[in-house]
mmCIF file of C-alpha atoms in Angstrom:
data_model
loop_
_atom_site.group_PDB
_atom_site.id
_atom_site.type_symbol
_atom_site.label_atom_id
_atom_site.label_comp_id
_atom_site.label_asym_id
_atom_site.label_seq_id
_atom_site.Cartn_x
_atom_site.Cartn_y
_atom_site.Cartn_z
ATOM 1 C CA UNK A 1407 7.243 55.803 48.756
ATOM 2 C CA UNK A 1408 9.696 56.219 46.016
ATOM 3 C CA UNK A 1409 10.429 59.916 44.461
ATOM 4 C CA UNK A 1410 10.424 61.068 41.225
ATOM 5 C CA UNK A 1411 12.188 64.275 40.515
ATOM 6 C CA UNK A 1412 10.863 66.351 37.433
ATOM 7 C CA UNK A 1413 12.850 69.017 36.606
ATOM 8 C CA UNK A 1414 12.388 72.072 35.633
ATOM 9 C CA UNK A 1415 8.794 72.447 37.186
ATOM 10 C CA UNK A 1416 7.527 75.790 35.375
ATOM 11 C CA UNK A 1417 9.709 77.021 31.932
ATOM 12 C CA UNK A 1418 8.734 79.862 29.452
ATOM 13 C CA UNK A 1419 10.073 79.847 26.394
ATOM 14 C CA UNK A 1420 10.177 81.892 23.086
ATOM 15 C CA UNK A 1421 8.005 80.045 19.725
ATOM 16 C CA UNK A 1422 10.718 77.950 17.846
ATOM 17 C CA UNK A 1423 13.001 76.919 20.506
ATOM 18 C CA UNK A 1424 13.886 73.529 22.153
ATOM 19 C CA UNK A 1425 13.157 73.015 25.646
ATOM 20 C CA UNK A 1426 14.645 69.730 27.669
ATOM 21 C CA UNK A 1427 12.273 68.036 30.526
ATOM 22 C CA UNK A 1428 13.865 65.631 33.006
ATOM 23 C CA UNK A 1429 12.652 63.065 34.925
ATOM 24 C CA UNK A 1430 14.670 61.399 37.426
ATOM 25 C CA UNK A 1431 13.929 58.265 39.947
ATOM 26 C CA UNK A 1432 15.665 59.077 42.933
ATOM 27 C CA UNK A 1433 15.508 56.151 45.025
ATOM 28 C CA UNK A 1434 14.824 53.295 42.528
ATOM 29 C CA UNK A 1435 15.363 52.133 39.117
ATOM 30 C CA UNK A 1436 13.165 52.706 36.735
ATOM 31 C CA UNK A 1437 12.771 50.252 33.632
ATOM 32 C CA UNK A 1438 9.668 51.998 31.820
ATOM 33 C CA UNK A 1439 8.761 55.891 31.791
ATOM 34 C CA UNK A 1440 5.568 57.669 30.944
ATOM 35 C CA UNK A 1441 5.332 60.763 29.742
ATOM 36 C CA UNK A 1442 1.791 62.637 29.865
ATOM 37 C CA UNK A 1443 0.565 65.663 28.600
ATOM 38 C CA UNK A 1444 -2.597 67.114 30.498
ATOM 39 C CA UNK A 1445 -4.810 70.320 29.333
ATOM 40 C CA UNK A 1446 -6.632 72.060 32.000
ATOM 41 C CA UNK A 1447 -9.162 70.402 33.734
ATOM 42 C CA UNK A 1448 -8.585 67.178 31.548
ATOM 43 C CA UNK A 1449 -7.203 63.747 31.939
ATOM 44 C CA UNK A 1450 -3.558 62.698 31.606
ATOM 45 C CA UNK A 1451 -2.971 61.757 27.996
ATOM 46 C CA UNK A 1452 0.023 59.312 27.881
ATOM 47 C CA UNK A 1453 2.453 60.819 25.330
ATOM 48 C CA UNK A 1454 5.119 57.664 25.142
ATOM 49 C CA UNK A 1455 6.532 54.443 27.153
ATOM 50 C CA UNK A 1456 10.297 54.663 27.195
ATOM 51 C CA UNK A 1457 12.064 51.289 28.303
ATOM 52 C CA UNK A 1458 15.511 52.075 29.157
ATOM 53 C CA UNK A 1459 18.210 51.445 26.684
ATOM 54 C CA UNK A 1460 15.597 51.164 23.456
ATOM 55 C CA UNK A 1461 13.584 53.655 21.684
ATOM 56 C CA UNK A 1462 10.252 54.954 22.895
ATOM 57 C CA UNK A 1463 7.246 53.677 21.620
ATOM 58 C CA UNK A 1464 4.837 56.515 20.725
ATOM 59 C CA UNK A 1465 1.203 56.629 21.340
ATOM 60 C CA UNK A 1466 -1.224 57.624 17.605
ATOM 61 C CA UNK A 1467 -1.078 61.166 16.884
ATOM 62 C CA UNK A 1468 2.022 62.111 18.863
ATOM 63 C CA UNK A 1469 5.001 63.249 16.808
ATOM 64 C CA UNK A 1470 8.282 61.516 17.570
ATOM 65 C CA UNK A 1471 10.227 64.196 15.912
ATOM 66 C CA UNK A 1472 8.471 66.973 18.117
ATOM 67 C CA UNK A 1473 8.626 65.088 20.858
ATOM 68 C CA UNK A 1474 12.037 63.488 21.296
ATOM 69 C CA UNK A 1475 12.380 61.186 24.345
ATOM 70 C CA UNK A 1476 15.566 59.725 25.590
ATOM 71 C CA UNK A 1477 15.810 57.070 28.311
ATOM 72 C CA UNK A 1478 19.702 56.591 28.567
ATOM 73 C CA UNK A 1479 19.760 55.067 32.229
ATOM 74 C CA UNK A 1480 17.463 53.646 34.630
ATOM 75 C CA UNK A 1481 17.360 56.744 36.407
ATOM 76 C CA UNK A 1482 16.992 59.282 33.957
ATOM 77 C CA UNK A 1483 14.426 60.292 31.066
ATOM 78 C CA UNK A 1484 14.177 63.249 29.314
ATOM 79 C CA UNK A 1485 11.203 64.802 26.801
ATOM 80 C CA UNK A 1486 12.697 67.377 24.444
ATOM 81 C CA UNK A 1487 9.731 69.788 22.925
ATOM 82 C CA UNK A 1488 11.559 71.186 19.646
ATOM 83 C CA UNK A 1489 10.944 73.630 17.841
ATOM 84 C CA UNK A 1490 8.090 74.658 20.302
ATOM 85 C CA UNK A 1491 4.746 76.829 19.451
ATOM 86 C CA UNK A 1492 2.296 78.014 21.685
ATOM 87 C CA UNK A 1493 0.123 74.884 21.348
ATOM 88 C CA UNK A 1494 2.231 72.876 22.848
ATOM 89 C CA UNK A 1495 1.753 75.003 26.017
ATOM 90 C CA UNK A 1496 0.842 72.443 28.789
ATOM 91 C CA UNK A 1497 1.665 70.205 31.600
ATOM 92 C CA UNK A 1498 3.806 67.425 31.132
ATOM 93 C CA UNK A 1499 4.137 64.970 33.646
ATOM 94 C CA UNK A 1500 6.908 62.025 34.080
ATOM 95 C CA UNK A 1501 5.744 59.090 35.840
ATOM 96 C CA UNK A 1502 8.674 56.103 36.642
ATOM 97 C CA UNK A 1503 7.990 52.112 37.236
ATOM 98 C CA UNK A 1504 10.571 50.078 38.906
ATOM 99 C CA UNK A 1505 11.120 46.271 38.774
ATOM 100 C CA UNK A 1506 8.536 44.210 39.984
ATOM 101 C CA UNK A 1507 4.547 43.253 38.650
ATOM 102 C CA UNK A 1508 3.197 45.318 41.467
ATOM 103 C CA UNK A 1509 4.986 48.489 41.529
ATOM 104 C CA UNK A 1510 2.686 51.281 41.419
ATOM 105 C CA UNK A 1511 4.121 54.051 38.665
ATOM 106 C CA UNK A 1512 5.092 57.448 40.604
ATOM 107 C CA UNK A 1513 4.498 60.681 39.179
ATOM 108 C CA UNK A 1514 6.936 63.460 38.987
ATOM 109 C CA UNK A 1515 5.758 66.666 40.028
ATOM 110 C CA UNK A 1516 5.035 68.082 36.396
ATOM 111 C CA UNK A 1517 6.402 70.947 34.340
ATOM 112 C CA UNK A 1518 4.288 74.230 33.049
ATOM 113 C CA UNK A 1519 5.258 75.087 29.616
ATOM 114 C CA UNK A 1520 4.283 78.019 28.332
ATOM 115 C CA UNK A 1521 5.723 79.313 24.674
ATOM 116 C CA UNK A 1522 5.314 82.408 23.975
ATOM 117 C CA UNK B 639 -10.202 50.498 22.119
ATOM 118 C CA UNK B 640 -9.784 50.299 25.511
ATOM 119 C CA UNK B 641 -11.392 52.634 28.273
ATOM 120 C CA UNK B 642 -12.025 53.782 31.639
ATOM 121 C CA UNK B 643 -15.126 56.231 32.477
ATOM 122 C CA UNK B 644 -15.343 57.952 35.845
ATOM 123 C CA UNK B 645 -18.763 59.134 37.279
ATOM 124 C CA UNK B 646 -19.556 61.494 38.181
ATOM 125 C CA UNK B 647 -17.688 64.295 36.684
ATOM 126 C CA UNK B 648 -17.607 66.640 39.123
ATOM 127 C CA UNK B 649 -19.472 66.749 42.994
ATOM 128 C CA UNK B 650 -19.927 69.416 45.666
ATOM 129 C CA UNK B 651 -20.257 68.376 49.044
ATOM 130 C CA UNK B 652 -20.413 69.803 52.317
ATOM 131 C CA UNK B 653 -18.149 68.722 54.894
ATOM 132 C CA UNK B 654 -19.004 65.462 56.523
ATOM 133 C CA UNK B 655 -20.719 63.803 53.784
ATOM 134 C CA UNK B 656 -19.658 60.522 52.542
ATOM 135 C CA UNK B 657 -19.083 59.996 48.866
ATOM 136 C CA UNK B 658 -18.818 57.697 46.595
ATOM 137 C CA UNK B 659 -17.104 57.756 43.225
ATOM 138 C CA UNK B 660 -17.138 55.329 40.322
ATOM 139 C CA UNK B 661 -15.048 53.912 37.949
ATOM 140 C CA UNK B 662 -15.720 51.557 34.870
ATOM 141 C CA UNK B 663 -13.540 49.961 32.690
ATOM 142 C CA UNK B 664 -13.439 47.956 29.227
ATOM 143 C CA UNK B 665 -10.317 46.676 28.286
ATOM 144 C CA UNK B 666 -8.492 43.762 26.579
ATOM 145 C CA UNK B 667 -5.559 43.030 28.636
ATOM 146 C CA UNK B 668 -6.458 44.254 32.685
ATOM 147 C CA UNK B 669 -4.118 43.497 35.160
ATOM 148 C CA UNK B 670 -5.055 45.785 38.110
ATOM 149 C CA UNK B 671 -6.857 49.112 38.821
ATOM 150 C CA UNK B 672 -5.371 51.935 40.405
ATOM 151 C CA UNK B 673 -6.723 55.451 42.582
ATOM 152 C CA UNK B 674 -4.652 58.943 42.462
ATOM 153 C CA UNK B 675 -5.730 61.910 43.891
ATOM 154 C CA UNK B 676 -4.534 65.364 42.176
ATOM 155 C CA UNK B 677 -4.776 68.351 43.092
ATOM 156 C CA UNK B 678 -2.252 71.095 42.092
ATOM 157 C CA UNK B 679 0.467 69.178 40.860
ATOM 158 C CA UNK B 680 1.190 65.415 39.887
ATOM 159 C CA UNK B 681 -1.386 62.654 40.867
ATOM 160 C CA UNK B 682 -0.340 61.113 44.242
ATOM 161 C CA UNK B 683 -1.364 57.239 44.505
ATOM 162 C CA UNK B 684 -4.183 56.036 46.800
ATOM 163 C CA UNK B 685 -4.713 52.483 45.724
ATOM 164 C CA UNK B 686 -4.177 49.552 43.726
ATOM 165 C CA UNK B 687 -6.494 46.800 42.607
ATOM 166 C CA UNK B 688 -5.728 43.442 41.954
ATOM 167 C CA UNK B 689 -8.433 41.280 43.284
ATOM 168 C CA UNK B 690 -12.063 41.606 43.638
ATOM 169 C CA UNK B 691 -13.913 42.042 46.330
ATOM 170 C CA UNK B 692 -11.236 42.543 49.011
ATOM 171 C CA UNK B 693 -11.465 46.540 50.390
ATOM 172 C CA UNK B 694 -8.603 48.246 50.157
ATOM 173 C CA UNK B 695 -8.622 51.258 53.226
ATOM 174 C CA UNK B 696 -6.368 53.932 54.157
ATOM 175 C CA UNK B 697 -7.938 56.370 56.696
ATOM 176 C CA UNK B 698 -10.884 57.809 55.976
ATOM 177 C CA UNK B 699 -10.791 56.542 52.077
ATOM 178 C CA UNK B 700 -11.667 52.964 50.842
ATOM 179 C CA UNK B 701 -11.837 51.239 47.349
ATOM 180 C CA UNK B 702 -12.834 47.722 46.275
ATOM 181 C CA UNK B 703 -12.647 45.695 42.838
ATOM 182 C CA UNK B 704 -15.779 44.211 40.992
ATOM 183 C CA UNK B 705 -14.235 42.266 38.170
ATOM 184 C CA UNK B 706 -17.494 40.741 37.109
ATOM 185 C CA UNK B 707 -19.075 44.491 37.048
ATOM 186 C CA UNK B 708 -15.788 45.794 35.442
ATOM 187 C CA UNK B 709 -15.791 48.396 37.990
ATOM 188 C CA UNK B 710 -14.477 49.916 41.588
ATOM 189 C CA UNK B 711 -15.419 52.511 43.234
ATOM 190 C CA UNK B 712 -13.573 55.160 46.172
ATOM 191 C CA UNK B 713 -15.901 55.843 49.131
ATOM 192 C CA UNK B 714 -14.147 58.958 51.289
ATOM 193 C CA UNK B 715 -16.401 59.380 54.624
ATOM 194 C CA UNK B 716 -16.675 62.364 56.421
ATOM 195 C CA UNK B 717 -14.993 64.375 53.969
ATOM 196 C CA UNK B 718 -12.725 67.498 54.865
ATOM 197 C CA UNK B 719 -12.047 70.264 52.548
ATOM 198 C CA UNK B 720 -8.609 69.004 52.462
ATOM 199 C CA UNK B 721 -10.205 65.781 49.869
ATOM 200 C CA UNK B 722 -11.021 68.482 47.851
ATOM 201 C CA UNK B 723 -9.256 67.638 44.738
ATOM 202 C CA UNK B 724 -9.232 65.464 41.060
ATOM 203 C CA UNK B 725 -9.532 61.533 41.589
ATOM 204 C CA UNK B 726 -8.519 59.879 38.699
ATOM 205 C CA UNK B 727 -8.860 56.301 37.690
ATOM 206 C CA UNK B 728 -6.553 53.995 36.075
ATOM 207 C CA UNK B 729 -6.466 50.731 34.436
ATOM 208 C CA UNK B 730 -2.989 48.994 34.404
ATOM 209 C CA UNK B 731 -2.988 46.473 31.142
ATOM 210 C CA UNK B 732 -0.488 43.488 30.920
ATOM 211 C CA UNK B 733 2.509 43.413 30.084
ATOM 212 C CA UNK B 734 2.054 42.703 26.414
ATOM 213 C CA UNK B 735 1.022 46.081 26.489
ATOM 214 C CA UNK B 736 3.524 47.417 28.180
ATOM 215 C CA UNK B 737 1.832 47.342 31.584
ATOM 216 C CA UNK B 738 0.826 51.085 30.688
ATOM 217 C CA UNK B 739 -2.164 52.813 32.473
ATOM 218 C CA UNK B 740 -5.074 53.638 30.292
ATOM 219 C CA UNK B 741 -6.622 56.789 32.550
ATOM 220 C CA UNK B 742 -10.294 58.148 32.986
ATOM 221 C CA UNK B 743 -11.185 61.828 32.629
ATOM 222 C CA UNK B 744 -11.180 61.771 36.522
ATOM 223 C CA UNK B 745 -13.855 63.047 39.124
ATOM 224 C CA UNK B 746 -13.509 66.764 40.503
ATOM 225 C CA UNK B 747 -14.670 66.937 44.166
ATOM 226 C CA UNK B 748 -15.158 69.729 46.081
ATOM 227 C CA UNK B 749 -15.995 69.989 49.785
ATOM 228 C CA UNK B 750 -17.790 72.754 50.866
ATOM 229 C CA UNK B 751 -16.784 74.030 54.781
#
């Protein structure tokens, strides 16, 4: 099946720094990316679609300016947590759809954020 | 608002058992259902749904449509501990909608050796 390569897959960082997510289809391009954020023993909750080339459409309640998402190619997307607090601790996960009605979207492996 | 609502939450088995687990939808634009499994990491895909009543199988794991129900359901039989993981539902919409998956809260199995 087709990969999706999230990068980096655990990250720690300090309260008030940025940190960059990537999420790259390896073997196919990807028109639309998801981005999910998932507490503990919860669901996925889908953060934003990102179509390459336009802006990402943001689901209620998510803040665009916290949250900035960039989908530059058709093989790259990338979530950018600014100005980060503990409560955004989580895992994010990337998932990527290709052309095609019946493609199936693939997940990327996730990334642990902790802020500290 | 659209949903999906997986039952039951959580199930212990012991090894060997069949199970079944259920998904229900209500949504405005459906265009298939789809089966992930999760356990540490990312969801992994099982199935997708498009029609109803043909079975989708893979192995020991099945799934079928009932669009007039508004529901599907994953049978594993003779479970291993190895199933032992998060099975999450998902509702593709149309593309209007961006084709984006509108996800239940998911069903926890364990299997028990």
């Amino acid at each position: 099946g087709a990969v999706v390569s999230q990068h980096p897959s655990r990250v720690i960082c300090k309260s008030g720094t940025s940190v960059k997510i990537e999420c790259r289809s390896l073997d196919f391009q990807a028109t639309t990316m998801f981005w999910y954020r998932q507490f503990p023993k919860k669901s996925l909750m889908l953060m934003a679609t990102s179509n390459e080339g336009s802006k990402a459409t943001y689901e209620q309640g998510v803040e665009k300016d916290k949250f900035l998402i960039n989908h530059a190619s058709l093989t790259l997307s990338t979530l950018t947590v600014t100005s980060a607090h503990p409560e955004d601790s989580s895992f994010y996960i990337c998932s990527a759809r290709g052309f095609g009605d019946s493609t199936e979207a693939f997940f990327g492996q996730g990334t642990r954020l902790t802020v500290v | 608002e659209d949903k999906v609502v997986q039952s039951p939450l959580s199930l212990v088995v012991h090894e060997g058992d069949t199970v079944t687990l259920n998904c229900s939808y209500e949504v405005t634009n459906f265009r298939s259902l789809l089966w992930y499994k999760q356990e540490k990491k990312a969801p992994t895909f099982l199935f997708m749904l498009t029609s109803s009543g043909i079975e989708k199988k893979s192995g020991r794991l099945s799934s079928i449509l009932d669009k007039k129900e508004l529901s599907s359901i994953l049978n594993i039989t003779a479970t291993q501990t190895g199933d032992s993981a998060i099975y999450l539902c998902a509702v593709k919409l149309n593309a209007g909608n961006n084709r984006k998956l509108i996800w239940g809260l998911g069903t926890s199995l364990a299997v028990n050796p």
